[in-house]
C-alpha cells in the first residue's frame, strides 16, 4: 500500500524536536513521501522550508505544500527554484485560504493557475498533487461546478490528487467515479484524519466542509472529556473506514498525522498494512 504522511510546521523549538521523534517513529511505515503544509499568504514560508529540510534528513521524498493565493509570479518562481535546488521533486499545489484581513491580490486566483504556471515555468521538474473534495469545497457554487474545476485543474498538469478527509466512503467513491467519467485517470488518494480530539475535529470540519455524520458526532460529544474513550472510538471508526477503502482498491492512503505518530500507527497496524516506498 502506498502511504503518505502529512505534517505541519511546528511553532516552537520543542515542538520541532518532538516532530523529529514523531517522524522517526513513523519512518517504519516506509511512506512513499511525506508532505509539509504551508500557511496561505506565505505565513509559514520559513517554517515550511525548515520543516522540509528537517524531514529530508529522515525521509527519502518530501513534498512541500505550496499555496498560491496572494503570491506574485516572482515570489512563486523564487520559492520553487529554492525547492528545486534542495532536491525537491514533488509538490502539493494549492490555492490556499487567505487569513481574514488580507485582500485578494496576487497572480493566482485558483490552484489551476498554479499548476499551469509550474508546468510552463518548470516543465516536468515536479510531480504535482492537487486537492480534491469528495464532499464539495465549501466555496463551490454547485457540486457540478466544483467537479468541473477539479477536472480542469488535473488537466492543467496534475499527476495525482489527495482528498479532503471524509467519514463517509460513499462520497469518495462517487467523486472518483464522476471524475473518471470526465476523462481523468490520475490516482485520487483518500486523505485520512485520525480522530483524537472532538472539539478540534468539529472546528476543522466546520471550516473545511467535511461532514461528521450525526452518529459519530453524538457519540464523540457524549464522551465529554474522556479522552481515552474518544481515541478508542475514533480509532475503531477510522480503522473501519480505511479497511473499506483498502478493500475497494484505493491507490494509496494519505494520513493527516497532526504531527503525532500513535493515531496513524494504530490504524495501519490494526489492518496489518505495509508501506511501499515510491
Ligand atoms: P482550488 O482548486 O482553486 O478551488 C477553490 C475553490 O475555487 C473551489 O470552490 C473551486 O470549485 C473553485 N474554483 C476552482 N477553479 C475555479 C475557476 N477556474 N473558476 C471559478 N472557481 C474555481 N491550505 C493551506 O493554506 N495550506 C496547506 O498546506 C493546505 N494543504 C491542503 C492539503 C490537502 C490535501 C487539502 C485537501 C487541502 C489543503 N489546504 C491547505 C486547504 C486548501 O488550501 C483550501 O481548501 C482552499 O480553500 C482551496 O484550495 P484548492 O487548492 O483546493 O483550491
mmCIF file of N, CA and C in Angstrom, residues 27-162:
data_model
loop_
_atom_site.group_PDB
_atom_site.id
_atom_site.type_symbol
_atom_site.label_atom_id
_atom_site.label_comp_id
_atom_site.label_asym_id
_atom_site.label_seq_id
_atom_site.Cartn_x
_atom_site.Cartn_y
_atom_site.Cartn_z
ATOM 1 N N UNK A 27 8.678 6.529 10.386
ATOM 2 C CA UNK A 27 9.501 6.091 9.242
ATOM 3 C C UNK A 27 9.356 4.594 8.995
ATOM 4 N N UNK A 28 8.977 3.847 10.043
ATOM 5 C CA UNK A 28 8.848 2.401 9.839
ATOM 6 C C UNK A 28 7.668 2.040 8.929
ATOM 7 N N UNK A 29 6.815 3.010 8.624
ATOM 8 C CA UNK A 29 5.719 2.755 7.673
ATOM 9 C C UNK A 29 6.214 2.834 6.218
ATOM 10 N N UNK A 30 7.475 3.206 6.035
ATOM 11 C CA UNK A 30 8.057 3.337 4.681
ATOM 12 C C UNK A 30 7.152 4.149 3.759
ATOM 13 N N UNK A 31 6.859 5.392 4.128
ATOM 14 C CA UNK A 31 5.968 6.185 3.272
ATOM 15 C C UNK A 31 6.571 6.431 1.901
ATOM 16 N N UNK A 32 5.687 6.519 0.917
ATOM 17 C CA UNK A 32 6.119 6.853 -0.443
ATOM 18 C C UNK A 32 6.730 8.258 -0.429
ATOM 19 N N UNK A 33 6.085 9.170 0.342
ATOM 20 C CA UNK A 33 6.617 10.513 0.574
ATOM 21 C C UNK A 33 5.936 11.092 1.796
ATOM 22 N N UNK A 34 6.504 12.154 2.345
ATOM 23 C CA UNK A 34 5.800 12.900 3.388
ATOM 24 C C UNK A 34 5.592 14.313 2.860
ATOM 25 N N UNK A 35 4.516 14.966 3.315
ATOM 26 C CA UNK A 35 4.271 16.329 2.853
ATOM 27 C C UNK A 35 4.256 17.277 4.044
ATOM 28 N N UNK A 36 4.548 18.543 3.757
ATOM 29 C CA UNK A 36 4.609 19.570 4.818
ATOM 30 C C UNK A 36 3.708 20.723 4.405
ATOM 31 N N UNK A 37 2.775 21.094 5.260
ATOM 32 C CA UNK A 37 1.783 22.115 4.890
ATOM 33 C C UNK A 37 2.421 23.509 4.848
ATOM 34 N N UNK A 38 1.653 24.440 4.290
ATOM 35 C CA UNK A 38 2.131 25.799 4.029
ATOM 36 C C UNK A 38 1.038 26.763 4.446
ATOM 37 N N UNK A 39 1.388 27.830 5.152
ATOM 38 C CA UNK A 39 0.375 28.809 5.541
ATOM 39 C C UNK A 39 0.084 29.746 4.388
ATOM 40 N N UNK A 40 -1.190 29.883 4.045
ATOM 41 C CA UNK A 40 -1.529 30.768 2.928
ATOM 42 C C UNK A 40 -1.087 32.187 3.237
ATOM 43 N N UNK A 41 -0.771 32.933 2.186
ATOM 44 C CA UNK A 41 -0.264 34.287 2.376
ATOM 45 C C UNK A 41 1.195 34.252 2.800
ATOM 46 N N UNK A 42 1.841 33.077 2.688
ATOM 47 C CA UNK A 42 3.266 32.967 2.995
ATOM 48 C C UNK A 42 3.557 32.945 4.486
ATOM 49 N N UNK A 43 2.508 32.788 5.330
ATOM 50 C CA UNK A 43 2.723 32.955 6.771
ATOM 51 C C UNK A 43 3.640 31.897 7.370
ATOM 52 N N UNK A 44 3.792 30.745 6.747
ATOM 53 C CA UNK A 44 4.768 29.793 7.301
ATOM 54 C C UNK A 44 5.832 29.443 6.274
ATOM 55 N N UNK A 45 6.126 30.363 5.363
ATOM 56 C CA UNK A 45 7.127 30.034 4.337
ATOM 57 C C UNK A 45 8.414 29.505 4.982
ATOM 58 N N UNK A 46 8.939 30.248 5.973
ATOM 59 C CA UNK A 46 10.199 29.808 6.604
ATOM 60 C C UNK A 46 9.990 28.512 7.371
ATOM 61 N N UNK A 47 8.856 28.438 8.069
ATOM 62 C CA UNK A 47 8.555 27.225 8.835
ATOM 63 C C UNK A 47 8.456 26.009 7.932
ATOM 64 N N UNK A 48 7.808 26.189 6.787
ATOM 65 C CA UNK A 48 7.673 25.059 5.860
ATOM 66 C C UNK A 48 9.053 24.660 5.347
ATOM 67 N N UNK A 49 9.839 25.658 4.944
ATOM 68 C CA UNK A 49 11.188 25.356 4.420
ATOM 69 C C UNK A 49 12.028 24.603 5.450
ATOM 70 N N UNK A 50 12.000 25.071 6.705
ATOM 71 C CA UNK A 50 12.884 24.405 7.674
ATOM 72 C C UNK A 50 12.340 23.016 8.028
ATOM 73 N N UNK A 51 11.016 22.855 8.029
ATOM 74 C CA UNK A 51 10.474 21.517 8.306
ATOM 75 C C UNK A 51 10.758 20.569 7.136
ATOM 76 N N UNK A 52 10.703 21.103 5.919
ATOM 77 C CA UNK A 52 11.039 20.284 4.749
ATOM 78 C C UNK A 52 12.487 19.792 4.875
ATOM 79 N N UNK A 53 13.398 20.702 5.247
ATOM 80 C CA UNK A 53 14.816 20.315 5.394
ATOM 81 C C UNK A 53 14.971 19.262 6.490
ATOM 82 N N UNK A 54 14.250 19.481 7.603
ATOM 83 C CA UNK A 54 14.316 18.519 8.712
ATOM 84 C C UNK A 54 13.838 17.136 8.239
ATOM 85 N N UNK A 55 12.729 17.124 7.481
ATOM 86 C CA UNK A 55 12.157 15.852 7.019
ATOM 87 C C UNK A 55 13.055 15.172 5.991
ATOM 88 N N UNK A 56 13.810 15.986 5.219
ATOM 89 C CA UNK A 56 14.718 15.381 4.227
ATOM 90 C C UNK A 56 15.841 14.593 4.919
ATOM 91 N N UNK A 57 16.076 14.912 6.197
ATOM 92 C CA UNK A 57 17.069 14.143 6.950
ATOM 93 C C UNK A 57 16.525 12.795 7.411
ATOM 94 N N UNK A 58 15.217 12.587 7.290
ATOM 95 C CA UNK A 58 14.592 11.366 7.816
ATOM 96 C C UNK A 58 13.953 10.529 6.699
ATOM 97 N N UNK A 59 13.364 11.218 5.712
ATOM 98 C CA UNK A 59 12.641 10.510 4.637
ATOM 99 C C UNK A 59 13.300 10.784 3.292
ATOM 100 N N UNK A 60 13.130 9.814 2.362
ATOM 101 C CA UNK A 60 13.736 9.996 1.031
ATOM 102 C C UNK A 60 13.034 11.071 0.227
ATOM 103 N N UNK A 61 11.683 11.082 0.290
ATOM 104 C CA UNK A 61 10.959 12.034 -0.553
ATOM 105 C C UNK A 61 10.066 12.935 0.289
ATOM 106 N N UNK A 62 10.238 14.226 0.110
ATOM 107 C CA UNK A 62 9.456 15.203 0.860
ATOM 108 C C UNK A 62 8.765 16.125 -0.140
ATOM 109 N N UNK A 63 7.471 16.325 0.057
ATOM 110 C CA UNK A 63 6.697 17.169 -0.857
ATOM 111 C C UNK A 63 6.149 18.372 -0.103
ATOM 112 N N UNK A 64 6.711 19.560 -0.331
ATOM 113 C CA UNK A 64 6.135 20.739 0.314
ATOM 114 C C UNK A 64 4.776 21.078 -0.285
ATOM 115 N N UNK A 65 3.850 21.567 0.551
ATOM 116 C CA UNK A 65 2.614 22.156 0.030
ATOM 117 C C UNK A 65 2.967 23.579 -0.393
ATOM 118 N N UNK A 66 2.404 24.002 -1.506
ATOM 119 C CA UNK A 66 2.649 25.365 -1.985
ATOM 120 C C UNK A 66 1.285 25.992 -2.216
ATOM 121 N N UNK A 67 0.970 27.048 -1.476
ATOM 122 C CA UNK A 67 -0.325 27.695 -1.732
ATOM 123 C C UNK A 67 -0.064 29.029 -2.428
ATOM 124 N N UNK A 68 -0.888 29.305 -3.430
ATOM 125 C CA UNK A 68 -0.558 30.406 -4.351
ATOM 126 C C UNK A 68 -1.323 31.691 -4.078
ATOM 127 N N UNK A 69 -2.351 31.645 -3.245
ATOM 128 C CA UNK A 69 -3.196 32.834 -3.085
ATOM 129 C C UNK A 69 -2.357 33.988 -2.502
ATOM 130 N N UNK A 70 -2.462 35.143 -3.145
ATOM 131 C CA UNK A 70 -1.725 36.315 -2.659
ATOM 132 C C UNK A 70 -0.297 36.394 -3.170
ATOM 133 N N UNK A 71 0.220 35.346 -3.851
ATOM 134 C CA UNK A 71 1.633 35.355 -4.282
ATOM 135 C C UNK A 71 1.778 35.983 -5.665
ATOM 136 N N UNK A 72 2.938 36.589 -5.907
ATOM 137 C CA UNK A 72 3.259 37.087 -7.249
ATOM 138 C C UNK A 72 3.998 35.969 -7.996
ATOM 139 N N UNK A 73 4.118 36.114 -9.313
ATOM 140 C CA UNK A 73 4.846 35.081 -10.070
ATOM 141 C C UNK A 73 6.323 35.081 -9.665
ATOM 142 N N UNK A 74 6.868 36.260 -9.319
ATOM 143 C CA UNK A 74 8.283 36.325 -8.915
ATOM 144 C C UNK A 74 8.488 35.547 -7.606
ATOM 145 N N UNK A 75 7.575 35.757 -6.652
ATOM 146 C CA UNK A 75 7.697 35.026 -5.372
ATOM 147 C C UNK A 75 7.598 33.526 -5.603
ATOM 148 N N UNK A 76 6.665 33.153 -6.472
ATOM 149 C CA UNK A 76 6.470 31.719 -6.721
ATOM 150 C C UNK A 76 7.697 31.126 -7.414
ATOM 151 N N UNK A 77 8.250 31.868 -8.368
ATOM 152 C CA UNK A 77 9.447 31.367 -9.064
ATOM 153 C C UNK A 77 10.595 31.194 -8.075
ATOM 154 N N UNK A 78 10.740 32.169 -7.174
ATOM 155 C CA UNK A 78 11.846 32.091 -6.210
ATOM 156 C C UNK A 78 11.651 30.892 -5.268
ATOM 157 N N UNK A 79 10.434 30.695 -4.792
ATOM 158 C CA UNK A 79 10.165 29.568 -3.878
ATOM 159 C C UNK A 79 10.438 28.227 -4.577
ATOM 160 N N UNK A 80 9.924 28.094 -5.792
ATOM 161 C CA UNK A 80 10.052 26.805 -6.484
ATOM 162 C C UNK A 80 11.498 26.545 -6.913
ATOM 163 N N UNK A 81 12.221 27.614 -7.257
ATOM 164 C CA UNK A 81 13.638 27.454 -7.627
ATOM 165 C C UNK A 81 14.424 26.984 -6.407
ATOM 166 N N UNK A 82 14.076 27.566 -5.258
ATOM 167 C CA UNK A 82 14.702 27.171 -3.996
ATOM 168 C C UNK A 82 14.459 25.679 -3.735
ATOM 169 N N UNK A 83 13.204 25.254 -3.891
ATOM 170 C CA UNK A 83 12.877 23.838 -3.671
ATOM 171 C C UNK A 83 13.631 22.940 -4.649
ATOM 172 N N UNK A 84 13.688 23.395 -5.904
ATOM 173 C CA UNK A 84 14.377 22.586 -6.914
ATOM 174 C C UNK A 84 15.855 22.398 -6.512
ATOM 175 N N UNK A 85 16.463 23.501 -6.026
ATOM 176 C CA UNK A 85 17.886 23.418 -5.655
ATOM 177 C C UNK A 85 18.082 22.522 -4.431
ATOM 178 N N UNK A 86 17.029 22.319 -3.651
ATOM 179 C CA UNK A 86 17.137 21.445 -2.467
ATOM 180 C C UNK A 86 16.760 20.002 -2.807
ATOM 181 N N UNK A 87 16.582 19.711 -4.087
ATOM 182 C CA UNK A 87 16.316 18.325 -4.497
ATOM 183 C C UNK A 87 14.859 17.896 -4.372
ATOM 184 N N UNK A 88 13.959 18.874 -4.225
ATOM 185 C CA UNK A 88 12.528 18.537 -4.126
ATOM 186 C C UNK A 88 11.985 18.232 -5.534
ATOM 187 N N UNK A 89 11.246 17.118 -5.650
ATOM 188 C CA UNK A 89 10.723 16.777 -6.979
ATOM 189 C C UNK A 89 9.218 16.520 -6.950
ATOM 190 N N UNK A 90 8.588 16.832 -5.808
ATOM 191 C CA UNK A 90 7.137 16.628 -5.709
ATOM 192 C C UNK A 90 6.552 17.773 -4.905
ATOM 193 N N UNK A 91 5.390 18.255 -5.318
ATOM 194 C CA UNK A 91 4.726 19.367 -4.628
ATOM 195 C C UNK A 91 3.253 19.051 -4.455
ATOM 196 N N UNK A 92 2.646 19.626 -3.425
ATOM 197 C CA UNK A 92 1.185 19.627 -3.320
ATOM 198 C C UNK A 92 0.773 21.064 -3.644
ATOM 199 N N UNK A 93 0.117 21.254 -4.794
ATOM 200 C CA UNK A 93 -0.173 22.604 -5.302
ATOM 201 C C UNK A 93 -1.597 23.015 -4.940
ATOM 202 N N UNK A 94 -1.693 24.136 -4.215
ATOM 203 C CA UNK A 94 -2.993 24.555 -3.659
ATOM 204 C C UNK A 94 -3.250 26.025 -3.893
ATOM 205 N N UNK A 95 -4.528 26.378 -3.847
ATOM 206 C CA UNK A 95 -4.844 27.802 -3.797
ATOM 207 C C UNK A 95 -4.551 28.333 -2.403
ATOM 208 N N UNK A 96 -5.029 27.620 -1.378
ATOM 209 C CA UNK A 96 -4.890 28.105 -0.004
ATOM 210 C C UNK A 96 -6.031 29.033 0.360
ATOM 211 N N UNK A 97 -6.073 29.402 1.612
ATOM 212 C CA UNK A 97 -7.089 30.336 2.108
ATOM 213 C C UNK A 97 -6.358 31.499 2.733
ATOM 214 N N UNK A 98 -6.691 32.724 2.317
ATOM 215 C CA UNK A 98 -6.034 33.882 2.935
ATOM 216 C C UNK A 98 -6.588 34.120 4.329
ATOM 217 N N UNK A 99 -5.707 34.429 5.298
ATOM 218 C CA UNK A 99 -6.222 34.796 6.612
ATOM 219 C C UNK A 99 -7.127 36.025 6.473
ATOM 220 N N UNK A 100 -8.174 36.139 7.302
ATOM 221 C CA UNK A 100 -9.077 37.274 7.134
ATOM 222 C C UNK A 100 -8.294 38.568 7.344
ATOM 223 N N UNK A 101 -8.678 39.603 6.591
ATOM 224 C CA UNK A 101 -7.941 40.862 6.686
ATOM 225 C C UNK A 101 -7.027 41.060 5.490
ATOM 226 N N UNK A 102 -6.647 39.967 4.811
ATOM 227 C CA UNK A 102 -5.830 40.101 3.599
ATOM 228 C C UNK A 102 -6.753 40.402 2.423
ATOM 229 N N UNK A 103 -6.294 41.232 1.516
ATOM 230 C CA UNK A 103 -7.079 41.454 0.296
ATOM 231 C C UNK A 103 -6.899 40.276 -0.625
ATOM 232 N N UNK A 104 -7.456 40.321 -1.808
ATOM 233 C CA UNK A 104 -7.302 39.228 -2.769
ATOM 234 C C UNK A 104 -5.887 39.276 -3.356
ATOM 235 N N UNK A 105 -5.641 40.159 -4.331
ATOM 236 C CA UNK A 105 -4.289 40.370 -4.867
ATOM 237 C C UNK A 105 -3.624 39.121 -5.407
ATOM 238 N N UNK A 106 -2.364 39.275 -5.839
ATOM 239 C CA UNK A 106 -1.591 38.123 -6.274
ATOM 240 C C UNK A 106 -1.903 37.717 -7.705
ATOM 241 N N UNK A 107 -1.027 36.861 -8.232
ATOM 242 C CA UNK A 107 -1.114 36.482 -9.644
ATOM 243 C C UNK A 107 -1.977 35.255 -9.884
ATOM 244 N N UNK A 108 -2.389 34.592 -8.811
ATOM 245 C CA UNK A 108 -3.072 33.300 -8.979
ATOM 246 C C UNK A 108 -4.433 33.335 -8.272
ATOM 247 N N UNK A 109 -5.486 33.070 -9.027
ATOM 248 C CA UNK A 109 -6.816 33.056 -8.392
ATOM 249 C C UNK A 109 -7.183 31.659 -7.900
ATOM 250 N N UNK A 110 -6.706 30.644 -8.607
ATOM 251 C CA UNK A 110 -7.099 29.263 -8.292
ATOM 252 C C UNK A 110 -5.888 28.338 -8.411
ATOM 253 N N UNK A 111 -6.011 27.167 -7.809
ATOM 254 C CA UNK A 111 -4.908 26.199 -7.884
ATOM 255 C C UNK A 111 -4.597 25.831 -9.334
ATOM 256 N N UNK A 112 -5.628 25.824 -10.177
ATOM 257 C CA UNK A 112 -5.407 25.513 -11.599
ATOM 258 C C UNK A 112 -4.354 26.460 -12.203
ATOM 259 N N UNK A 113 -4.397 27.743 -11.811
ATOM 260 C CA UNK A 113 -3.429 28.723 -12.336
ATOM 261 C C UNK A 113 -2.012 28.360 -11.883
ATOM 262 N N UNK A 114 -1.905 27.867 -10.637
ATOM 263 C CA UNK A 114 -0.585 27.484 -10.123
ATOM 264 C C UNK A 114 -0.055 26.263 -10.881
ATOM 265 N N UNK A 115 -0.926 25.297 -11.119
ATOM 266 C CA UNK A 115 -0.488 24.087 -11.846
ATOM 267 C C UNK A 115 -0.004 24.491 -13.240
ATOM 268 N N UNK A 116 -0.775 25.363 -13.931
ATOM 269 C CA UNK A 116 -0.366 25.830 -15.277
ATOM 270 C C UNK A 116 0.995 26.515 -15.199
ATOM 271 N N UNK A 117 1.154 27.368 -14.176
ATOM 272 C CA UNK A 117 2.395 28.129 -14.028
ATOM 273 C C UNK A 117 3.587 27.186 -13.815
ATOM 274 N N UNK A 118 3.413 26.196 -12.958
ATOM 275 C CA UNK A 118 4.524 25.261 -12.685
ATOM 276 C C UNK A 118 4.904 24.524 -13.973
ATOM 277 N N UNK A 119 3.895 24.063 -14.713
ATOM 278 C CA UNK A 119 4.208 23.330 -15.951
ATOM 279 C C UNK A 119 4.890 24.254 -16.979
ATOM 280 N N UNK A 120 4.398 25.490 -17.072
ATOM 281 C CA UNK A 120 5.009 26.417 -18.044
ATOM 282 C C UNK A 120 6.436 26.796 -17.645
ATOM 283 N N UNK A 121 6.665 27.036 -16.347
ATOM 284 C CA UNK A 121 7.961 27.571 -15.920
ATOM 285 C C UNK A 121 8.962 26.487 -15.541
ATOM 286 N N UNK A 122 8.470 25.324 -15.104
ATOM 287 C CA UNK A 122 9.393 24.296 -14.596
ATOM 288 C C UNK A 122 9.230 22.962 -15.325
ATOM 289 N N UNK A 123 8.415 22.948 -16.370
ATOM 290 C CA UNK A 123 8.238 21.714 -17.153
ATOM 291 C C UNK A 123 7.802 20.563 -16.264
ATOM 292 N N UNK A 124 8.519 19.449 -16.382
ATOM 293 C CA UNK A 124 8.157 18.246 -15.608
ATOM 294 C C UNK A 124 9.081 18.082 -14.391
ATOM 295 N N UNK A 125 9.684 19.194 -13.937
ATOM 296 C CA UNK A 125 10.632 19.087 -12.814
ATOM 297 C C UNK A 125 9.959 18.575 -11.534
ATOM 298 N N UNK A 126 8.659 18.823 -11.409
ATOM 299 C CA UNK A 126 7.956 18.408 -10.184
ATOM 300 C C UNK A 126 6.781 17.487 -10.530
ATOM 301 N N UNK A 127 6.593 16.477 -9.685
ATOM 302 C CA UNK A 127 5.312 15.750 -9.713
ATOM 303 C C UNK A 127 4.349 16.600 -8.911
ATOM 304 N N UNK A 128 3.142 16.769 -9.419
ATOM 305 C CA UNK A 128 2.207 17.683 -8.752
ATOM 306 C C UNK A 128 0.974 16.938 -8.242
ATOM 307 N N UNK A 129 0.733 17.086 -6.933
ATOM 308 C CA UNK A 129 -0.527 16.612 -6.332
ATOM 309 C C UNK A 129 -1.435 17.831 -6.161
ATOM 310 N N UNK A 130 -2.729 17.638 -6.351
ATOM 311 C CA UNK A 130 -3.687 18.714 -6.077
ATOM 312 C C UNK A 130 -4.735 18.213 -5.077
ATOM 313 N N UNK A 131 -5.538 19.142 -4.569
ATOM 314 C CA UNK A 131 -6.552 18.790 -3.566
ATOM 315 C C UNK A 131 -7.875 18.426 -4.244
ATOM 316 N N UNK A 132 -8.606 17.496 -3.618
ATOM 317 C CA UNK A 132 -9.924 17.078 -4.126
ATOM 318 C C UNK A 132 -10.910 17.058 -2.959
ATOM 319 N N UNK A 133 -12.169 17.305 -3.271
ATOM 320 C CA UNK A 133 -13.176 17.456 -2.212
ATOM 321 C C UNK A 133 -14.383 16.556 -2.478
ATOM 322 N N UNK A 134 -14.344 15.314 -2.004
ATOM 323 C CA UNK A 134 -15.484 14.402 -2.224
ATOM 324 C C UNK A 134 -16.793 14.966 -1.661
ATOM 325 N N UNK A 135 -16.709 15.794 -0.617
ATOM 326 C CA UNK A 135 -17.932 16.362 -0.036
ATOM 327 C C UNK A 135 -18.118 17.824 -0.455
ATOM 328 N N UNK A 136 -17.409 18.224 -1.499
ATOM 329 C CA UNK A 136 -17.569 19.522 -2.162
ATOM 330 C C UNK A 136 -16.885 20.656 -1.372
ATOM 331 N N UNK A 137 -16.079 21.414 -2.099
ATOM 332 C CA UNK A 137 -15.376 22.531 -1.464
ATOM 333 C C UNK A 137 -16.400 23.538 -0.928
ATOM 334 N N UNK A 138 -16.183 24.068 0.289
ATOM 335 C CA UNK A 138 -17.219 24.919 0.895
ATOM 336 C C UNK A 138 -17.568 26.173 0.095
ATOM 337 N N UNK A 139 -16.642 26.656 -0.761
ATOM 338 C CA UNK A 139 -16.964 27.876 -1.528
ATOM 339 C C UNK A 139 -17.546 27.565 -2.905
ATOM 340 N N UNK A 140 -17.686 26.287 -3.248
ATOM 341 C CA UNK A 140 -18.169 25.957 -4.601
ATOM 342 C C UNK A 140 -19.637 26.365 -4.748
ATOM 343 N N UNK A 141 -19.983 26.865 -5.945
ATOM 344 C CA UNK A 141 -21.383 27.265 -6.175
ATOM 345 C C UNK A 141 -22.259 26.019 -6.211
ATOM 346 N N UNK A 142 -21.820 25.015 -6.957
ATOM 347 C CA UNK A 142 -22.563 23.752 -7.020
ATOM 348 C C UNK A 142 -21.543 22.613 -7.039
ATOM 349 N N UNK A 143 -22.030 21.405 -6.767
ATOM 350 C CA UNK A 143 -21.152 20.225 -6.810
ATOM 351 C C UNK A 143 -20.615 20.031 -8.223
ATOM 352 N N UNK A 144 -21.463 20.312 -9.222
ATOM 353 C CA UNK A 144 -21.060 20.121 -10.625
ATOM 354 C C UNK A 144 -19.948 21.092 -11.007
ATOM 355 N N UNK A 145 -20.091 22.339 -10.555
ATOM 356 C CA UNK A 145 -19.048 23.351 -10.779
ATOM 357 C C UNK A 145 -17.725 22.908 -10.178
ATOM 358 N N UNK A 146 -17.808 22.418 -8.943
ATOM 359 C CA UNK A 146 -16.606 22.021 -8.204
ATOM 360 C C UNK A 146 -15.893 20.881 -8.930
ATOM 361 N N UNK A 147 -16.687 19.915 -9.414
ATOM 362 C CA UNK A 147 -16.102 18.777 -10.134
ATOM 363 C C UNK A 147 -15.433 19.258 -11.419
ATOM 364 N N UNK A 148 -16.108 20.180 -12.121
ATOM 365 C CA UNK A 148 -15.546 20.712 -13.366
ATOM 366 C C UNK A 148 -14.211 21.415 -13.091
ATOM 367 N N UNK A 149 -14.190 22.217 -12.029
ATOM 368 C CA UNK A 149 -12.936 22.908 -11.698
ATOM 369 C C UNK A 149 -11.840 21.917 -11.320
ATOM 370 N N UNK A 150 -12.229 20.874 -10.608
ATOM 371 C CA UNK A 150 -11.238 19.855 -10.234
ATOM 372 C C UNK A 150 -10.663 19.199 -11.489
ATOM 373 N N UNK A 151 -11.543 18.823 -12.407
ATOM 374 C CA UNK A 151 -11.095 18.146 -13.634
ATOM 375 C C UNK A 151 -10.171 19.069 -14.438
ATOM 376 N N UNK A 152 -10.521 20.350 -14.526
ATOM 377 C CA UNK A 152 -9.672 21.305 -15.260
ATOM 378 C C UNK A 152 -8.297 21.440 -14.611
ATOM 379 N N UNK A 153 -8.311 21.448 -13.270
ATOM 380 C CA UNK A 153 -7.048 21.571 -12.518
ATOM 381 C C UNK A 153 -6.154 20.355 -12.805
ATOM 382 N N UNK A 154 -6.763 19.192 -12.862
ATOM 383 C CA UNK A 154 -5.985 17.981 -13.161
ATOM 384 C C UNK A 154 -5.464 18.044 -14.591
ATOM 385 N N UNK A 155 -6.339 18.454 -15.521
ATOM 386 C CA UNK A 155 -5.926 18.505 -16.930
ATOM 387 C C UNK A 155 -4.828 19.542 -17.164
ATOM 388 N N UNK A 156 -4.719 20.517 -16.264
ATOM 389 C CA UNK A 156 -3.643 21.519 -16.390
ATOM 390 C C UNK A 156 -2.274 20.900 -16.117
ATOM 391 N N UNK A 157 -2.257 19.670 -15.558
ATOM 392 C CA UNK A 157 -0.950 19.013 -15.403
ATOM 393 C C UNK A 157 -0.686 18.332 -14.068
ATOM 394 N N UNK A 158 -1.740 18.005 -13.307
ATOM 395 C CA UNK A 158 -1.502 17.314 -12.033
ATOM 396 C C UNK A 158 -1.245 15.823 -12.277
ATOM 397 N N UNK A 159 -0.397 15.242 -11.418
ATOM 398 C CA UNK A 159 -0.118 13.805 -11.513
ATOM 399 C C UNK A 159 -0.975 12.986 -10.565
ATOM 400 N N UNK A 160 -1.504 13.631 -9.531
ATOM 401 C CA UNK A 160 -2.296 12.897 -8.548
ATOM 402 C C UNK A 160 -3.111 13.880 -7.727
ATOM 403 N N UNK A 161 -4.065 13.355 -6.963
ATOM 404 C CA UNK A 161 -4.871 14.213 -6.083
ATOM 405 C C UNK A 161 -4.970 13.556 -4.713
ATOM 406 N N UNK A 162 -5.088 14.410 -3.721
ATOM 407 C CA UNK A 162 -5.297 13.951 -2.336
ATOM 408 C C UNK A 162 -6.614 14.557 -1.890
#
